[in-house]
PDB file of C-alpha atoms in Angstrom:
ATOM      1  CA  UNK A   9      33.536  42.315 -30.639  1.00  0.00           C
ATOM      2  CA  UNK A  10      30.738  43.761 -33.164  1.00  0.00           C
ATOM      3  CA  UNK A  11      28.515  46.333 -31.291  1.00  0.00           C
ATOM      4  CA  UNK A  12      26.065  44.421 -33.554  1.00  0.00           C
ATOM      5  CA  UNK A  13      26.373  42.082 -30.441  1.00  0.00           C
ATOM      6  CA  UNK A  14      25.337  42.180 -26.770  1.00  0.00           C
ATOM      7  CA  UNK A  15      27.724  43.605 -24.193  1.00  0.00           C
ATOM      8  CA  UNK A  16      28.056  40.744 -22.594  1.00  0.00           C
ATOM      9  CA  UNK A  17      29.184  38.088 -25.855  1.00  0.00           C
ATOM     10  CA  UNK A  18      33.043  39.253 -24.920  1.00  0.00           C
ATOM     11  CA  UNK A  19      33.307  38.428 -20.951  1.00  0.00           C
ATOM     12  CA  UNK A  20      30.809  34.766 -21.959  1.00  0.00           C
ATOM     13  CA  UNK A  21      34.023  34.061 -24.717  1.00  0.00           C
ATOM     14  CA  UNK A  22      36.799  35.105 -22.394  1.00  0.00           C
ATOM     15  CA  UNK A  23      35.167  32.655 -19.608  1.00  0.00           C
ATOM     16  CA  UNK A  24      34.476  30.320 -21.638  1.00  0.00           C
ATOM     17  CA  UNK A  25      37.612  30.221 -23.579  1.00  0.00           C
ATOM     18  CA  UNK A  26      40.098  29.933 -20.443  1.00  0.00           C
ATOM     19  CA  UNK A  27      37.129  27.440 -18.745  1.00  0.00           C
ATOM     20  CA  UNK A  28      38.134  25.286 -22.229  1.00  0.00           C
ATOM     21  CA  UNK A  29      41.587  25.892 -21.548  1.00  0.00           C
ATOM     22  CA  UNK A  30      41.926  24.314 -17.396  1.00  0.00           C
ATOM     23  CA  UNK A  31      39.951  21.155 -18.587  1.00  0.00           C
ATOM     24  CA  UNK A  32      41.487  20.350 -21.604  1.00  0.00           C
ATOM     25  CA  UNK A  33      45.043  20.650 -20.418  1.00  0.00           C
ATOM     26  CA  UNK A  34      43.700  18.552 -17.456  1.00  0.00           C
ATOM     27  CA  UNK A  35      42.559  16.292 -19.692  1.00  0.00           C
ATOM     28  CA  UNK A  36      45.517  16.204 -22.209  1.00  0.00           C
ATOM     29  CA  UNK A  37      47.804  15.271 -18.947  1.00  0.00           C
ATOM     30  CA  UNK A  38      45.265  13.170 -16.827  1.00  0.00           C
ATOM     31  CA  UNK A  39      46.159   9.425 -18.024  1.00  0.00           C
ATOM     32  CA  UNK A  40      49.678  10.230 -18.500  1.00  0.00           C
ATOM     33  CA  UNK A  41      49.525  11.565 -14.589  1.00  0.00           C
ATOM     34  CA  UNK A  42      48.087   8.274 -13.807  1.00  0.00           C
ATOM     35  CA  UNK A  43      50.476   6.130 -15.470  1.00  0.00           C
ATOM     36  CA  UNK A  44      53.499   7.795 -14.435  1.00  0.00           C
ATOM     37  CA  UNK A  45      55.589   5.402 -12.383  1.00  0.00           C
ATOM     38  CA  UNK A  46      58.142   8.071 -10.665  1.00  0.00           C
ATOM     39  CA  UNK A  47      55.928  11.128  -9.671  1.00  0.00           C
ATOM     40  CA  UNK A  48      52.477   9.652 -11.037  1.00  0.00           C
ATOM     41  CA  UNK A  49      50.248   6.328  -9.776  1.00  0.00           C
ATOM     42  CA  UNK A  50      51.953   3.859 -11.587  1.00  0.00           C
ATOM     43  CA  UNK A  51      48.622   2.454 -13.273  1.00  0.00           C
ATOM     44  CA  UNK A  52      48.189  -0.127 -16.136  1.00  0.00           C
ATOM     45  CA  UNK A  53      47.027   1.238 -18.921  1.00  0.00           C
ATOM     46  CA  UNK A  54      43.582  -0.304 -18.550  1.00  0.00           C
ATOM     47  CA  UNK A  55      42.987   1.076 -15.099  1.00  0.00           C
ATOM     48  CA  UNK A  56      43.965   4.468 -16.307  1.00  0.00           C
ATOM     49  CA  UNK A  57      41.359   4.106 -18.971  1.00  0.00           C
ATOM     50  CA  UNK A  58      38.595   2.910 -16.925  1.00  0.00           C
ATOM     51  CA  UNK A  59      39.197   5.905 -14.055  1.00  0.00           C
ATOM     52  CA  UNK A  60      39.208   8.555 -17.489  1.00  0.00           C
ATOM     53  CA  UNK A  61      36.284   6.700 -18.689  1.00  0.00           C
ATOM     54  CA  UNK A  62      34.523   6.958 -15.765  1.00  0.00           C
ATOM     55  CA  UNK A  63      35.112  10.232 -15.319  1.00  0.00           C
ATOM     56  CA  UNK A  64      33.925  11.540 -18.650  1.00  0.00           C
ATOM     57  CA  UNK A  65      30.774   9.715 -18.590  1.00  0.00           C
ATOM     58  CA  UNK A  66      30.315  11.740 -15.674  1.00  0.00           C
ATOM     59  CA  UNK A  67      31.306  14.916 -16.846  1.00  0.00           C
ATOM     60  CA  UNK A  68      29.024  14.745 -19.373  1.00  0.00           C
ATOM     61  CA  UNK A  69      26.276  13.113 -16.878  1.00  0.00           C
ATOM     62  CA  UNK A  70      26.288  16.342 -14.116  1.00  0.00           C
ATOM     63  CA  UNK A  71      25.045  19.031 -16.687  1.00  0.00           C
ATOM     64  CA  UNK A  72      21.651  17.733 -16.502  1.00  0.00           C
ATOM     65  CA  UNK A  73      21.396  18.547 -12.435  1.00  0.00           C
ATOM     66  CA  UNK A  74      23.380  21.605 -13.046  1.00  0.00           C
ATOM     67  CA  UNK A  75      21.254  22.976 -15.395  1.00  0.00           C
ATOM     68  CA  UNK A  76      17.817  21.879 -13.365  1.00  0.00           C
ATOM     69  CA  UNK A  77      19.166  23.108 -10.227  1.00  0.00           C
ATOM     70  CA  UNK A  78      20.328  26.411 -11.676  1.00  0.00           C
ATOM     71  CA  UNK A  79      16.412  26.783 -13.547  1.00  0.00           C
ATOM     72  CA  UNK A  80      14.756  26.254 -10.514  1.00  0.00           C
ATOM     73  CA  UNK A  81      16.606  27.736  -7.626  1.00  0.00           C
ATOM     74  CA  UNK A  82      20.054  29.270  -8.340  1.00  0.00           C
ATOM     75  CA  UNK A  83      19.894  31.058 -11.334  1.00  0.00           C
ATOM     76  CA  UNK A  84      22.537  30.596 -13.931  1.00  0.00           C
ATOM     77  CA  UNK A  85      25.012  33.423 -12.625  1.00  0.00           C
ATOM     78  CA  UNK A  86      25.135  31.765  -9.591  1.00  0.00           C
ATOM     79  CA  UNK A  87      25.801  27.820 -11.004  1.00  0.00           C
ATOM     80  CA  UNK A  88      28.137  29.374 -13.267  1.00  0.00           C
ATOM     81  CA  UNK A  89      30.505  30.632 -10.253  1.00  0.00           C
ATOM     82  CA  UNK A  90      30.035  28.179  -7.855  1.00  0.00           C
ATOM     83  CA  UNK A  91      30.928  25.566 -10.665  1.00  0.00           C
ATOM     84  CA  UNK A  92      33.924  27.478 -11.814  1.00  0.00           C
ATOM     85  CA  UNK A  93      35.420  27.830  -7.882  1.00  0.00           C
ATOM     86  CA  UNK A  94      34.412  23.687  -7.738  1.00  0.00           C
ATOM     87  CA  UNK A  95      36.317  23.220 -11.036  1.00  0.00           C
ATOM     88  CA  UNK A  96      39.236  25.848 -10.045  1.00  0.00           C
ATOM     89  CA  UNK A  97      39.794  24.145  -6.729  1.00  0.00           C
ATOM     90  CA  UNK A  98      39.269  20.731  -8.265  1.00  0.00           C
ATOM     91  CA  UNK A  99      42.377  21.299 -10.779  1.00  0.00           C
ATOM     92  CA  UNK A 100      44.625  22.429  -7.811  1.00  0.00           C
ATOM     93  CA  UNK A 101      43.488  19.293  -6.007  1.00  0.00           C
ATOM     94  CA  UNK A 102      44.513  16.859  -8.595  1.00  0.00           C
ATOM     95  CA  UNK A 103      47.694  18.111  -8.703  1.00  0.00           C
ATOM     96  CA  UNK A 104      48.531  17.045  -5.117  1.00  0.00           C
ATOM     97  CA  UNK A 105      50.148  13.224  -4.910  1.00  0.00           C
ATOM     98  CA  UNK A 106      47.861  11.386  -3.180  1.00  0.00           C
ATOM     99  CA  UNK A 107      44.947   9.432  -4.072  1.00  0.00           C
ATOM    100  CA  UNK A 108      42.767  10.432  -1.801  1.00  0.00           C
ATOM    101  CA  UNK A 109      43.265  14.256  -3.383  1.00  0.00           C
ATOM    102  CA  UNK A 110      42.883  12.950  -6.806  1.00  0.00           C
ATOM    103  CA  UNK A 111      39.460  11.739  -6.308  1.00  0.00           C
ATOM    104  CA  UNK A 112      38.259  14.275  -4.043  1.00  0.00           C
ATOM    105  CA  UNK A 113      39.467  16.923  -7.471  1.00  0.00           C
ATOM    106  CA  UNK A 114      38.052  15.101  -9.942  1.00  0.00           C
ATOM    107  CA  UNK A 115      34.566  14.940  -7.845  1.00  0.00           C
ATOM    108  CA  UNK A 116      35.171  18.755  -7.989  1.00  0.00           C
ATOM    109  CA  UNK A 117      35.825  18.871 -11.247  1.00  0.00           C
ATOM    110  CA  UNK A 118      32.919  16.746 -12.219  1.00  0.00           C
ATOM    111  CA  UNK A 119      30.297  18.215 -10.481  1.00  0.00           C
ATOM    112  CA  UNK A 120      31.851  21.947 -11.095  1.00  0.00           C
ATOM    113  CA  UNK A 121      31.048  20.814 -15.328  1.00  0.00           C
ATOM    114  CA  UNK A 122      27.846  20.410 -14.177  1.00  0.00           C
ATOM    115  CA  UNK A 123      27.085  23.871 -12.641  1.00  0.00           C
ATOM    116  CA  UNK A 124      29.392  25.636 -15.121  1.00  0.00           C
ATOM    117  CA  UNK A 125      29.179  24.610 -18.339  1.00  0.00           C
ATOM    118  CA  UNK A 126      25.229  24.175 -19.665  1.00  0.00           C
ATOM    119  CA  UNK A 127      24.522  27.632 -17.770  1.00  0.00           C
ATOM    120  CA  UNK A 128      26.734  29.804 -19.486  1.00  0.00           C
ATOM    121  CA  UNK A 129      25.477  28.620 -22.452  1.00  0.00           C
ATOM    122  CA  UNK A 130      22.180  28.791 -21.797  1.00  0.00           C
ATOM    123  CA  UNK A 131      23.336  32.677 -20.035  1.00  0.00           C
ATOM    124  CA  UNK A 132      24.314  33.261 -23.669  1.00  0.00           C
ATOM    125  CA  UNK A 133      21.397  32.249 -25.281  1.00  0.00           C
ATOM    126  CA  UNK A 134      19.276  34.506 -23.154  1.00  0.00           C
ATOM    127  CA  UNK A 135      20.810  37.859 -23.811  1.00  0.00           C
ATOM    128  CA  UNK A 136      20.220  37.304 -27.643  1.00  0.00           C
ATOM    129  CA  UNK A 137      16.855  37.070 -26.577  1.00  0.00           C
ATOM    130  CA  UNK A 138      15.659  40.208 -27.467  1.00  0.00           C
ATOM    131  CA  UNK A 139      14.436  41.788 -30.563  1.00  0.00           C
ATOM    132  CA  UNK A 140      17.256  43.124 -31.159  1.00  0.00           C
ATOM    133  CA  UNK A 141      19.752  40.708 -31.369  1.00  0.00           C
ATOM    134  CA  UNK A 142      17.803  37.522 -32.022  1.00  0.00           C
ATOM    135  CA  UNK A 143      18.508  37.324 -35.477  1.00  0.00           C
ATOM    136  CA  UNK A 144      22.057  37.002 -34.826  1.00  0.00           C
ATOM    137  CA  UNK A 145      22.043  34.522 -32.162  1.00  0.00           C
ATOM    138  CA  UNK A 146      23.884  31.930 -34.423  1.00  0.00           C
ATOM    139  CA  UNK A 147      26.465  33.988 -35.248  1.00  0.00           C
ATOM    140  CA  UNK A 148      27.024  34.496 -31.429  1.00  0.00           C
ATOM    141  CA  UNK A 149      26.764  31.150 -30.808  1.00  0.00           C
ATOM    142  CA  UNK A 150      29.825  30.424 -33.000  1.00  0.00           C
ATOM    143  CA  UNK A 151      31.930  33.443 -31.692  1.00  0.00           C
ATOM    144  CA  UNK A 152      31.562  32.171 -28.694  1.00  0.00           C
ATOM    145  CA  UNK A 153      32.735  28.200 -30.219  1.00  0.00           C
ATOM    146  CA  UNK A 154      35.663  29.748 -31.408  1.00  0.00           C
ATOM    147  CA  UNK A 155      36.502  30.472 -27.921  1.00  0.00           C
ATOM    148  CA  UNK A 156      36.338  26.975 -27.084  1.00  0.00           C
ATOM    149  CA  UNK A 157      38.271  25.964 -29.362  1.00  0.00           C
ATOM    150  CA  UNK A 158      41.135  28.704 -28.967  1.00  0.00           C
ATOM    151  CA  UNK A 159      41.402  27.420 -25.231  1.00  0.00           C
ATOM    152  CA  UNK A 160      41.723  24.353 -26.305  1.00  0.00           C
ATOM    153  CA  UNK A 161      44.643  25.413 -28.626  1.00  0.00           C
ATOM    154  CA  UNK A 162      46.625  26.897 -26.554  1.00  0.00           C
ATOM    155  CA  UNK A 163      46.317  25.067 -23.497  1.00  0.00           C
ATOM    156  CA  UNK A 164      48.885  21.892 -25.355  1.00  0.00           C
ATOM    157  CA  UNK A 165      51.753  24.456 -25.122  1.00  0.00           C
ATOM    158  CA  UNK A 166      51.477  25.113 -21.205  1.00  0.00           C
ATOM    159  CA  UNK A 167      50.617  21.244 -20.011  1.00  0.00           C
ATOM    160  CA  UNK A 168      53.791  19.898 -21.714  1.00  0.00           C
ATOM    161  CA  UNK A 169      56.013  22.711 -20.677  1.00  0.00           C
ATOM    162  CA  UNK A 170      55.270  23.043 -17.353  1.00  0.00           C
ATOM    163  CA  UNK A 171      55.193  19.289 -16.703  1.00  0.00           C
ATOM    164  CA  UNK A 172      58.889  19.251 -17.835  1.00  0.00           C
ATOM    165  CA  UNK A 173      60.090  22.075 -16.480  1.00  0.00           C
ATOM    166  CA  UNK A 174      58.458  22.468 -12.922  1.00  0.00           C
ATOM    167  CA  UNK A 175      55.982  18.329 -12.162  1.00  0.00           C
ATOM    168  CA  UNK A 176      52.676  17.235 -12.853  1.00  0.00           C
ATOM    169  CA  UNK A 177      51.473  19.701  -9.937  1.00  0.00           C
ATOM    170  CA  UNK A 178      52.460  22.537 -11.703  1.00  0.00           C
ATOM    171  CA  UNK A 179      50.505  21.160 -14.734  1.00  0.00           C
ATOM    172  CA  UNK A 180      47.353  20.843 -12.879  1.00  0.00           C
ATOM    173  CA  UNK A 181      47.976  24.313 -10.909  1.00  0.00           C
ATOM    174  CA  UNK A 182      47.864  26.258 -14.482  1.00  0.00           C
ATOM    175  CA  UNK A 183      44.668  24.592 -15.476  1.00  0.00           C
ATOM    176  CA  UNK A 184      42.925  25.831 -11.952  1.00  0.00           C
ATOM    177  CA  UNK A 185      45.019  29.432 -12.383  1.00  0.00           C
ATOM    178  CA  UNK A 186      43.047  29.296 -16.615  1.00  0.00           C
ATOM    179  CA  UNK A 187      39.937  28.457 -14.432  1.00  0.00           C
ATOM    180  CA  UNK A 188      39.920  31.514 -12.200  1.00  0.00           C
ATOM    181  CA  UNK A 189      40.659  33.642 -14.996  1.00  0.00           C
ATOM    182  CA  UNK A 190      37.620  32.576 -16.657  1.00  0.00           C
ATOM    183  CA  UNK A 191      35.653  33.296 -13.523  1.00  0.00           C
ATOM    184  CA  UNK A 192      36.816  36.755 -12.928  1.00  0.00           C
ATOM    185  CA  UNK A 193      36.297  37.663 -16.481  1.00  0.00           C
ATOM    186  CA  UNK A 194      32.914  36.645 -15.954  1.00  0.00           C
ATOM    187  CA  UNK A 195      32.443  37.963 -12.469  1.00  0.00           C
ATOM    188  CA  UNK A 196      34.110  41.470 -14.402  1.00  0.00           C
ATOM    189  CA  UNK A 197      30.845  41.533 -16.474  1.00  0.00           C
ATOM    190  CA  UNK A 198      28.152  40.843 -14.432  1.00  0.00           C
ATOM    191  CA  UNK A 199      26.587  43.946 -15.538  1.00  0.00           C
ATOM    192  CA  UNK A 200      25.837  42.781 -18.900  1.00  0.00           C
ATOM    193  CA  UNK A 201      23.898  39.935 -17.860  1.00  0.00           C
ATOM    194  CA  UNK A 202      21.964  41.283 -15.531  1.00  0.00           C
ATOM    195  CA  UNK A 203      17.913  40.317 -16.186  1.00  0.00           C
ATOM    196  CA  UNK A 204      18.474  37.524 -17.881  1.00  0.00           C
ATOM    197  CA  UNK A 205      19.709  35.180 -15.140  1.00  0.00           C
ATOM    198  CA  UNK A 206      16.606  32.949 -14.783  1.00  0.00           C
ATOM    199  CA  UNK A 207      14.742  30.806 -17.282  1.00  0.00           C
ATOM    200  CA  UNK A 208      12.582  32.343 -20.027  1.00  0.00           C
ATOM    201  CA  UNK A 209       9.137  31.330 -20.078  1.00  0.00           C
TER     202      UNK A 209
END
């Protein structure tokens, strides 16, 4: 990365980017999971829709409490890991056969979005906040896009292989393992975000 950035913009892409990679090879695998009569639930094609419906109306419901709780109380360092070991955990859960494990992950999952993904957004936002950097704040912005949508690349080739090769639990195991990656990398540069953990203004 530019030194025209902060030192933070490369561990907020590398977290973000292998974040992007668990959930959308959890998501490129869920309904076919579902629908799988052998090793899956056996579900209709509408019922798999509704439960992904459902759930992504309520991933994209939970950033609104994870981003008010992490204003108020938490700070955004602190959503930002506790969602990612929620989301992490919540991958590894849906990989187990049973129902009640598959709900119980994707509750994870859900609520683990909520804490992770406005705040390390926001997180980035803030450490362009100074004079310094301000003016390039878009162009970090889409540096750190690009990382979203590399993870999102190159999760296809894992999901598919490791489904065939090795089950579905496998599948779901890699996109907790991309998870955890993501969080270290962030834990790894802590440093650099230091002072601007709470809400400006």
């Amino acid at each position: 990365m530019s030194k025209n950035h902060p030192s933070g913009l490369p561990f907020l892409f590398l977290s973000e980017m292998w974040e992007r990679f668990g959930y959308y090879l959890m998501i490129g695998i869920f309904t076919l999971y579902l629908k799988d009569v052998k090793e899956g639930f056996a579900m209709t094609e509408a019922e798999a829709s509704d439960l992904y419906g459902t759930f992504i109306a309520l991933v994209f419901l939970t950033p609104f409490l994870g981003g008010l709780i992490a204003d108020r109380y938490w700070g955004y360092t602190k959503a930002i890991v506790v969602g990612g070991i929620m989301m992490g955990l919540g991958y590894c859960l849906m990989g187990i056969h049973h129902l009640y494990a598959l709900y119980a992950g994707m509750s994870l999952v859900i609520f683990g979005n909520g804490f992770f993904k406005p705040n390390i957004s926001t997180l980035l936002g803030n450490i362009y906040s100074t004079d310094e950097y301000r003016h390039r704040k878009d162009e970090g912005y889409n540096i750190f896009y690009m990382g979203i949508n590399i993870g999102a690349f190159i999760c296809n080739f894992f999901g598919a292989a490791l489904q065939i090769m090795l089950g579905w639990g496998w599948a779901f195991m890699a996109a907790g393992v991309g998870m955890f990656i993501g969080l270290f990398v962030f834990l790894s540069g802590k440093k650099h975000y230091e002072g601007y953990d709470k809400k400006k203004g």
